Amino acid sequence: MVAHAQTIHKQRHPLLAFAARWLFTTNHKEIGTLYLWLSFGLFFIAGSMAMLMRLELFEPGIQFIDPIFYNQVLTLHGLLMVFGVVMPAFVGLANWQIPMMIGAPDMALPRMNNFSFWLLPFAFAMLLSTIFMEGGAPNFGWTFYAPLSTTYGPPSTDFFILGVHLMGISSIMGAINIIVTIINMRAPGMTYMKMPLFVWTWLITAFLLIMVMPVLAGVVTMMLTDRHFGTSFFDAAGGGDPVMFQHIFWFFGHPEVYIMILPGFGIASQIIPTFARKKLFGYRSMVYATISIAVLSFVVWGHHMFTTGMPLFAELLIMYLTMLIAVPTGVKVFNWVATMWRGSMTFETPMLFAIGFVMMFTIGGFSGLMLALVPADFQYHDTYFVVAHFHYVLYPGAIFGTMAAVYYWLPKWCGNMYDERLGKIHFWLATIAVNLTFFPMHFTGLAGMPRRIPDYSLQFADFNRMSSMGAWLLGLTQVLFLYIVIKAIRKGAKATDQVWEGAEGLEWTIPSPAPLHTFQTPPIIAEDAVH
C-alpha cells in the first residue's frame, strides 16, 4: 500500500498526489485531521436534523413533516451525534495528541490506524443512504428497542445493522491502537503517573471501548437473526423477551456515555492548569476517580430501565450505585475548581470553553442525580426532562470539550493563531444558545411533555418556541466556528513558541520526535522505561 502511494506521489497530477496522501497516510497527525473533519461534517448533518425537529416543534400541531419522518430524523440525529460526531472527534484528538504527549514517533499500529478511519465514511454513508430506501430510514429511536427494530423495523434496518458493525470494528481497532501505543511507546522515564491526564482518560476510555463494543455487536447480530433467521431472542411469542434487549443494549449504552465524556475530562484537565498557571490539583485522585467512574459505569445500566418492572432489590442497588458515581465525578469538579482557586487566571477562548464545560456538565450531573432516584424516575422517564439531562451532559461535555481542545491545540496543529475576538464571540453565543435550547426542557419535562413526539399540548408552546430559537442560534454558531478554523488555517497570525503568554510547562511546547511517515523502519519501543 505504501509503495503504491509513493508511486502515485511521483506522478505529476496534483489531484492524484493529494488523494494518495490522504487515502494511504499512516501519519498519526494526518489521520487525526481526517477524523476531526469527518466529525465536523457529520456534526453539520446531524445538527441540521436537530434544527428540522425544532422547526416542527416551534408550534403545536403537525406543521411541516410527517410524524414517521420526524422519528426517522430523530433516530439518525441521535445515531450520528453519538457514533459519528463525538466518538470520531475524540479519536481524532487522541491520534493528534497522544504520540506527542508521550514522546512516541507515531501510533503503534499505523496501517490499522488508517484502516480504522476509512471504515467510518462507508458506515455513515450506509446509515444516511437509508433515507432514500423503500420504507425510509429507521424510525425506532437511537436506542433501537425491540420489537420496534426487529418485528416492525423497516427494510433499511439491515443497512443500519451493518453500519453499526463497521463503526464497532473501527472503534475496537482504534482502541487497541491507543492502548498499545500508550503501554509500549512511552518515552524512557515517562511512567504512568507522569502521563498527562488526557492520555490517562483515553487509556481508560480505550479499555471501555474494547469491553462494550462487542456487546453492541452481539445485540445487533441478535436483531439480525430475529429478523431473518427465525430466532426469537426478543420475540415473546417465540419464548424471547423484549426487555432482554434493553438489558444488553444498556450494558453497552451506559459505559458508552462515559466513553463520550471521559476524554472531555482529560481535555479540561489539560486546559485549566495552563490558564490558571498552576499545576493540576490532585493529579493522582483524578486518575483514580477516572478509573472509579469507568468501573462503576458497568454496574448501573439498570437506571435506564426502572420503569420496566425490575425487582425492588435490583432497583435499590442500582439507585445507590448510580448515586455513588457522583462521588468520583464530584472529586474531579472539586479538583478543577481547586486548580483555578487563586491561580493567575486568564480567559482565552479555550479556558472559556473549559469553564463552560465544567459548569454546565455539573448542571447535567445534578439532573442525573434526580433521575437516579427510582420514585422520581417513574415520573421523569420518557419526558423532556431526560432530553434536557443528557444534552446538558453531552453538549457541554463532549462538544464544548472538543471545541476547547481545537482552540487550545490549533496553533500547534497548523502553526497559526485563531482570531481571539471571534473565538470569544463564538463561546458566548454558543453558551447562550445551549442554555436557551435545553434549559426550558427541564420545565416541559417536569410538566409531563413526552419526548420523541412531534405534537404537544398548547401549554408547552412558549417553552418550545424558546428551545427552537435557541437551537437555530446554536446551529448558526457552528458556521462561525467553521469560519474561525478555516481563517486560522489559511491566514492566521503565526503562532509563537509559547502560544499562551506566561503559561509555563505547557506540555505540547516540548518538541516531539518527527513522525516516521511510512513506518519503513521499526518504531522506537520504550523497553527501558519504568513501568
XYZ file of C-alpha atoms in Angstrom:
531
model
C 0.000 0.000 0.000
C 2.787 2.422 0.988
C 4.833 1.600 -2.122
C 1.737 2.207 -4.246
C 1.174 5.569 -2.544
C 4.806 6.575 -3.158
C 4.470 5.636 -6.844
C 1.383 7.822 -7.225
C 3.117 10.638 -5.332
C 5.814 10.682 -8.022
C 3.238 11.311 -10.745
C 2.687 14.902 -11.732
C -1.056 15.217 -11.438
C -1.666 17.107 -8.158
C -5.149 15.627 -7.637
C -3.787 12.064 -7.619
C -0.969 13.061 -5.286
C -3.467 14.730 -2.938
C -5.750 11.667 -2.969
C -2.839 9.302 -2.366
C -1.563 11.401 0.510
C -4.870 11.214 2.391
C -6.007 7.728 1.331
C -2.808 5.869 2.210
C -1.412 8.023 5.002
C -0.050 6.354 8.124
C 0.886 9.637 9.812
C -0.986 9.979 13.104
C -1.408 13.735 12.590
C -2.985 13.356 9.162
C -5.288 10.555 10.361
C -6.252 12.716 13.342
C -7.109 15.515 10.907
C -9.265 13.137 8.843
C -11.194 12.055 11.946
C -11.784 15.669 13.005
C -13.040 16.819 9.591
C -15.325 13.769 9.260
C -16.729 14.521 12.702
C -17.259 18.180 11.795
C -19.042 17.319 8.546
C -21.383 14.871 10.302
C -21.908 17.471 13.046
C -23.463 19.788 10.462
C -25.651 16.995 9.064
C -26.843 15.804 12.498
C -27.270 19.407 13.655
C -29.401 20.176 10.603
C -31.640 17.270 11.605
C -31.987 18.746 15.102
C -32.932 22.129 13.621
C -35.557 20.421 11.432
C -37.063 18.778 14.518
C -37.090 22.097 16.360
C -38.798 23.705 13.352
C -41.603 21.159 13.666
C -41.801 21.725 17.432
C -41.947 25.531 17.161
C -45.761 25.378 17.232
C -48.157 22.685 18.497
C -49.753 20.527 15.838
C -48.218 18.813 12.802
C -46.709 21.674 10.779
C -44.059 20.627 8.265
C -43.065 16.969 8.481
C -44.881 13.669 8.774
C -44.640 12.025 12.261
C -42.970 8.917 10.768
C -40.348 11.057 9.020
C -39.913 13.009 12.275
C -38.984 9.773 14.038
C -36.597 8.843 11.211
C -34.844 12.198 11.552
C -34.740 11.806 15.350
C -33.182 8.333 15.027
C -30.492 9.461 12.580
C -29.756 12.589 14.641
C -29.060 10.508 17.752
C -27.006 7.840 15.972
C -24.901 10.376 14.058
C -24.238 12.537 17.114
C -23.136 9.579 19.246
C -21.235 7.454 16.729
C -20.387 9.982 14.008
C -19.614 13.219 15.844
C -18.476 12.707 19.435
C -16.513 9.470 19.102
C -14.584 10.304 15.879
C -13.780 13.788 17.247
C -12.220 12.342 20.395
C -10.377 9.642 18.408
C -9.045 12.402 16.140
C -7.765 14.334 19.158
C -6.206 11.129 20.516
C -4.419 10.491 17.221
C -3.029 14.006 17.132
C -2.002 14.402 20.748
C -1.184 11.075 22.402
C 2.048 10.296 20.475
C 3.299 13.855 21.071
C 2.346 13.780 24.745
C 4.171 10.520 25.469
C 7.171 11.166 23.201
C 6.312 8.478 20.626
C 7.158 8.873 16.912
C 3.681 7.741 15.787
C 0.865 5.409 16.771
C 1.961 1.815 17.338
C -0.147 0.330 14.522
C -0.252 2.979 11.805
C -1.721 0.920 8.955
C -4.508 -0.341 11.189
C -4.991 3.296 12.174
C -5.593 4.165 8.528
C -7.982 1.231 8.059
C -9.997 2.040 11.201
C -10.642 5.547 9.878
C -11.636 4.574 6.343
C -14.276 2.162 7.619
C -16.227 5.119 9.014
C -17.166 7.051 5.846
C -18.666 3.832 4.438
C -20.528 3.109 7.686
C -22.103 6.576 7.832
C -22.806 6.672 4.098
C -24.683 3.396 4.565
C -26.603 4.829 7.513
C -27.528 8.054 5.693
C -28.473 6.209 2.499
C -31.386 4.599 4.364
C -33.279 7.908 3.984
C -33.678 7.154 0.257
C -34.694 3.490 0.630
C -38.147 1.991 0.366
C -39.831 2.352 3.748
C -37.469 5.147 4.699
C -34.773 5.337 7.350
C -35.011 3.509 10.700
C -37.670 5.202 12.842
C -37.242 3.472 16.201
C -35.028 5.986 18.044
C -31.274 5.816 18.594
C -31.759 3.099 21.243
C -33.484 0.849 18.623
C -35.552 -1.097 21.172
C -37.051 -4.426 20.145
C -39.651 -5.194 18.862
C -39.745 -1.784 17.112
C -36.437 -2.586 15.426
C -36.970 -6.326 14.894
C -40.610 -7.133 14.172
C -41.640 -3.674 12.975
C -38.400 -2.157 11.666
C -38.325 -1.020 8.011
C -36.197 -2.949 5.454
C -33.428 -0.331 5.842
C -32.816 -1.673 9.377
C -30.431 -4.254 7.879
C -28.246 -1.466 6.485
C -28.310 0.182 9.896
C -27.129 -3.105 11.491
C -24.233 -3.429 9.043
C -23.305 0.236 9.570
C -23.216 -0.293 13.359
C -20.949 -3.336 12.877
C -18.499 -1.260 10.796
C -18.486 1.532 13.397
C -17.841 -1.032 16.129
C -14.942 -2.657 14.258
C -13.425 0.792 13.714
C -13.785 1.691 17.396
C -12.236 -1.568 18.598
C -9.229 -1.221 16.259
C -8.746 2.410 17.294
C -8.903 1.457 20.978
C -6.357 -1.375 20.556
C -4.035 1.039 18.775
C -4.280 3.612 21.583
C -3.667 1.036 24.326
C -0.641 -0.480 22.568
C 0.778 2.976 21.849
C 0.456 4.177 25.453
C 1.750 0.987 27.059
C 4.634 0.248 24.664
C 5.800 3.546 23.197
C 6.173 5.960 26.086
C 9.500 7.787 26.180
C 12.026 6.465 28.724
C 11.152 7.848 32.141
C 7.510 8.525 31.216
C 5.898 6.473 33.983
C 2.146 6.027 34.188
C 1.854 8.603 36.948
C 3.704 11.161 34.823
C 1.392 10.880 31.840
C -0.798 13.904 31.015
C -4.419 13.486 32.134
C -5.646 13.434 28.531
C -3.526 10.318 27.920
C -4.866 8.701 31.098
C -8.506 9.373 30.248
C -8.021 7.959 26.759
C -6.266 4.845 28.073
C -9.273 4.155 30.316
C -11.718 5.035 27.514
C -9.957 2.613 25.165
C -10.400 -0.261 27.641
C -14.084 0.670 27.950
C -14.443 0.569 24.156
C -12.885 -2.882 23.890
C -15.207 -4.217 26.590
C -18.525 -2.747 25.387
C -18.388 -2.592 21.585
C -18.623 -6.418 21.280
C -21.800 -6.196 23.414
C -23.302 -3.783 20.866
C -22.177 -6.077 18.041
C -23.853 -9.000 19.810
C -27.185 -7.265 20.273
C -27.410 -6.049 16.652
C -26.481 -9.570 15.463
C -29.321 -10.967 17.596
C -31.583 -8.381 15.941
C -30.433 -9.580 12.533
C -31.120 -13.242 13.315
C -34.536 -12.352 14.774
C -35.378 -10.516 11.555
C -34.154 -13.082 9.022
C -33.114 -16.430 10.552
C -36.078 -17.477 12.661
C -34.655 -16.877 16.123
C -36.761 -15.357 18.912
C -34.290 -13.614 21.213
C -36.598 -10.632 21.635
C -39.932 -12.068 20.496
C -42.215 -13.093 23.374
C -44.287 -15.272 21.029
C -41.232 -17.467 20.465
C -40.113 -17.569 24.096
C -37.896 -14.497 23.928
C -38.007 -11.296 25.960
C -38.032 -7.718 24.591
C -36.744 -6.460 27.959
C -33.608 -8.592 27.492
C -32.797 -6.313 24.558
C -32.803 -3.328 26.906
C -30.515 -5.076 29.396
C -27.980 -5.950 26.693
C -28.229 -2.545 24.990
C -27.770 -0.524 28.171
C -24.907 -2.752 29.343
C -23.236 -1.252 26.273
C -25.041 2.092 26.416
C -24.149 3.327 29.871
C -20.370 2.789 29.584
C -20.763 4.401 26.138
C -21.982 7.570 27.875
C -18.671 7.684 29.761
C -16.731 6.872 26.588
C -18.218 10.109 25.242
C -17.308 12.171 28.321
C -14.000 10.855 29.771
C -11.771 12.359 27.039
C -13.549 15.671 27.740
C -12.444 15.326 31.373
C -8.891 14.870 30.127
C -9.122 17.965 27.904
C -10.387 20.122 30.805
C -7.548 18.744 32.943
C -5.007 19.948 30.350
C -6.515 23.382 29.701
C -7.466 24.601 33.192
C -3.923 24.285 34.705
C -2.485 26.135 31.690
C -4.649 29.235 32.077
C -4.645 29.118 35.891
C -0.806 28.996 35.748
C -0.862 26.241 38.357
C -0.273 22.505 38.411
C -3.398 20.389 38.385
C -4.687 19.915 41.925
C -4.808 16.267 42.993
C -3.336 14.514 39.944
C -3.458 11.014 41.476
C -7.001 11.485 42.756
C -8.040 12.499 39.220
C -6.580 9.260 37.839
C -8.255 7.108 40.498
C -11.559 8.987 40.092
C -11.491 8.304 36.343
C -10.852 4.600 36.934
C -13.671 4.516 39.520
C -16.129 6.109 37.088
C -15.178 3.572 34.398
C -15.647 0.593 36.746
C -18.945 1.857 38.178
C -20.300 2.548 34.678
C -20.640 -1.227 34.165
C -22.956 -1.817 37.138
C -25.547 0.941 36.745
C -27.116 0.160 33.352
C -30.443 -0.630 35.028
C -31.184 3.007 35.896
C -32.339 3.356 32.276
C -34.880 0.605 32.959
C -36.516 1.423 36.293
C -39.940 1.540 34.624
C -39.672 -1.973 33.112
C -40.629 -3.741 36.350
C -37.286 -4.674 37.936
C -37.197 -6.413 41.345
C -37.149 -3.950 44.244
C -33.711 -5.137 45.414
C -32.238 -4.521 41.928
C -33.819 -1.058 41.778
C -32.384 -0.116 45.184
C -28.918 -1.481 44.385
C -28.706 0.296 41.042
C -30.089 3.519 42.539
C -27.369 3.560 45.230
C -24.602 2.661 42.766
C -25.787 5.391 40.379
C -25.606 7.981 43.135
C -22.173 6.627 44.075
C -20.823 7.659 40.639
C -21.433 11.259 41.728
C -18.565 10.897 44.242
C -15.607 10.453 41.815
C -17.286 12.930 39.442
C -17.502 15.419 42.307
C -13.809 14.819 43.053
C -12.992 15.856 39.503
C -15.100 19.032 39.655
C -13.568 19.917 43.038
C -10.044 19.430 41.677
C -10.733 21.659 38.643
C -12.125 24.392 40.890
C -9.200 23.977 43.325
C -6.778 24.298 40.391
C -8.389 27.611 39.423
C -8.544 28.841 43.032
C -6.093 31.758 43.498
C -4.448 30.998 40.177
C -3.192 33.720 37.837
C -6.150 33.093 35.538
C -6.695 34.497 32.076
C -9.762 33.825 29.978
C -8.708 32.972 26.459
C -11.214 31.026 24.362
C -10.018 27.501 25.354
C -10.347 28.420 29.045
C -13.837 29.852 28.495
C -14.966 26.625 26.857
C -13.326 24.566 29.631
C -15.102 26.576 32.357
C -18.375 26.350 30.415
C -17.822 22.598 30.211
C -17.340 22.290 33.995
C -20.339 24.455 34.930
C -22.906 23.038 32.504
C -21.724 19.445 32.885
C -22.319 19.902 36.625
C -25.917 21.006 35.918
C -26.355 17.820 33.879
C -24.889 15.839 36.760
C -27.395 17.243 39.232
C -30.368 16.373 36.998
C -28.795 12.923 36.629
C -28.913 12.507 40.408
C -32.643 13.312 40.242
C -33.112 10.628 37.590
C -31.186 8.142 39.740
C -33.997 8.198 42.337
C -36.437 5.411 41.482
C -39.684 7.146 42.545
C -38.701 10.359 40.751
C -37.578 8.482 37.633
C -41.034 6.912 37.342
C -42.338 10.448 36.787
C -39.489 11.852 34.673
C -38.936 8.810 32.450
C -39.613 9.380 28.741
C -40.237 13.108 29.250
C -38.252 16.096 28.021
C -36.552 16.242 31.434
C -34.421 13.293 30.290
C -33.652 15.083 26.993
C -32.536 18.151 28.965
C -30.376 15.989 31.258
C -28.382 14.113 28.651
C -27.949 17.150 26.411
C -26.547 19.116 29.367
C -24.100 16.276 29.929
C -23.153 15.624 26.311
C -23.252 19.014 24.610
C -21.118 20.910 27.139
C -19.200 17.730 27.989
C -18.395 16.337 24.564
C -18.951 19.224 22.122
C -17.646 22.070 24.326
C -14.760 19.792 25.325
C -13.885 19.164 21.685
C -14.137 22.881 20.815
C -11.927 23.785 23.788
C -9.367 21.259 22.524
C -9.482 22.607 18.957
C -8.927 26.193 20.099
C -6.195 25.059 22.511
C -4.208 22.880 20.123
C -4.999 24.539 16.761
C -1.872 26.790 16.950
C 0.180 23.619 17.438
C -1.535 21.840 14.545
C -1.351 24.483 11.840
C 1.230 26.941 13.198
C -1.276 29.805 13.051
C -3.304 31.570 15.721
C -7.089 31.766 15.567
C -8.943 35.088 15.896
C -9.332 35.517 19.676
C -12.161 38.054 19.407
C -14.218 35.799 17.139
C -13.457 32.823 19.396
C -14.917 34.630 22.420
C -17.984 35.693 20.419
C -18.413 32.031 19.429
C -18.211 30.924 23.055
C -20.761 33.402 24.380
C -23.218 32.823 21.534
C -22.900 29.045 21.954
C -23.352 29.260 25.738
C -26.477 31.411 25.423
C -27.842 29.122 22.706
C -27.200 25.882 24.647
C -28.999 27.182 27.729
C -31.832 28.707 25.710
C -32.298 25.380 23.898
C -32.069 22.859 26.705
C -32.915 24.600 29.988
C -36.646 25.069 29.150
C -36.838 21.328 28.506
C -36.475 20.752 32.254
C -39.749 22.587 32.801
C -41.661 20.975 29.938
C -40.452 17.554 31.117
C -41.464 18.155 34.736
C -44.880 19.246 33.441
C -45.202 15.936 31.582
C -44.329 16.622 27.941
C -43.344 13.280 26.335
C -40.235 13.061 24.195
C -39.974 11.686 20.620
C -43.428 13.000 19.645
C -43.808 15.848 17.092
C -47.036 17.228 18.557
C -47.775 18.554 22.047
C -50.342 20.291 24.210
C -50.788 24.064 23.916
C -49.473 24.592 27.476
C -45.926 23.721 26.317
C -45.871 26.139 23.360
C -43.888 29.039 24.897
C -41.065 26.878 26.219
C -40.861 25.015 22.898
C -40.558 28.291 20.987
C -37.643 29.257 23.259
C -35.951 25.896 22.662
C -36.419 26.161 18.894
C -34.959 29.684 18.728
C -32.011 28.533 20.844
C -31.415 25.533 18.564
C -31.326 27.700 15.443
C -28.897 30.125 17.122
C -26.759 27.137 18.152
C -26.687 25.960 14.544
C -25.522 29.381 13.349
C -22.695 29.446 15.920
C -21.218 26.325 14.317
C -20.971 28.160 10.993
C -18.968 30.834 12.854
C -16.745 28.096 14.332
C -16.076 26.692 10.850
C -15.135 30.186 9.639
C -12.769 30.710 12.603
C -10.981 27.390 11.990
C -10.594 27.917 8.225
C -9.445 31.521 8.735
C -6.802 30.378 11.250
C -5.517 27.639 8.934
C -5.374 29.836 5.820
C -4.275 33.262 7.051
C -3.994 33.311 10.824
C -1.121 35.126 12.531
C 1.914 32.904 13.080
C 1.897 31.234 16.488
C 4.946 31.745 18.685
C 6.840 29.002 20.526
C 4.928 29.949 23.670
C 1.394 30.494 22.432
C -0.247 31.295 25.759
C 1.889 34.084 27.222
C 3.157 33.301 30.699
C 1.919 29.705 30.651
C 4.835 27.614 31.879
C 5.120 23.876 31.461
C 2.646 23.717 28.614
C 3.009 20.061 27.622
C 2.914 20.480 23.857
C 5.571 23.180 23.658
C 8.112 20.382 24.184
C 9.224 19.315 20.683
C 8.150 15.777 19.850
C 10.103 13.419 17.555
C 9.318 13.835 13.859
C 6.776 11.175 12.829
C 8.057 8.299 10.721
C 5.537 8.751 7.919
C 5.550 5.280 6.371
C 6.991 3.216 9.234
C 9.515 1.606 6.922
C 11.814 1.497 9.965
C 10.706 -0.240 13.174
C 9.117 2.018 15.807
C 11.078 3.019 18.886
C 9.821 0.969 21.837
C 10.438 2.291 25.342
C 11.653 -1.075 26.652
C 13.792 0.519 29.345
C 11.016 2.861 30.541
C 9.918 2.434 34.138
C 6.501 0.742 34.031
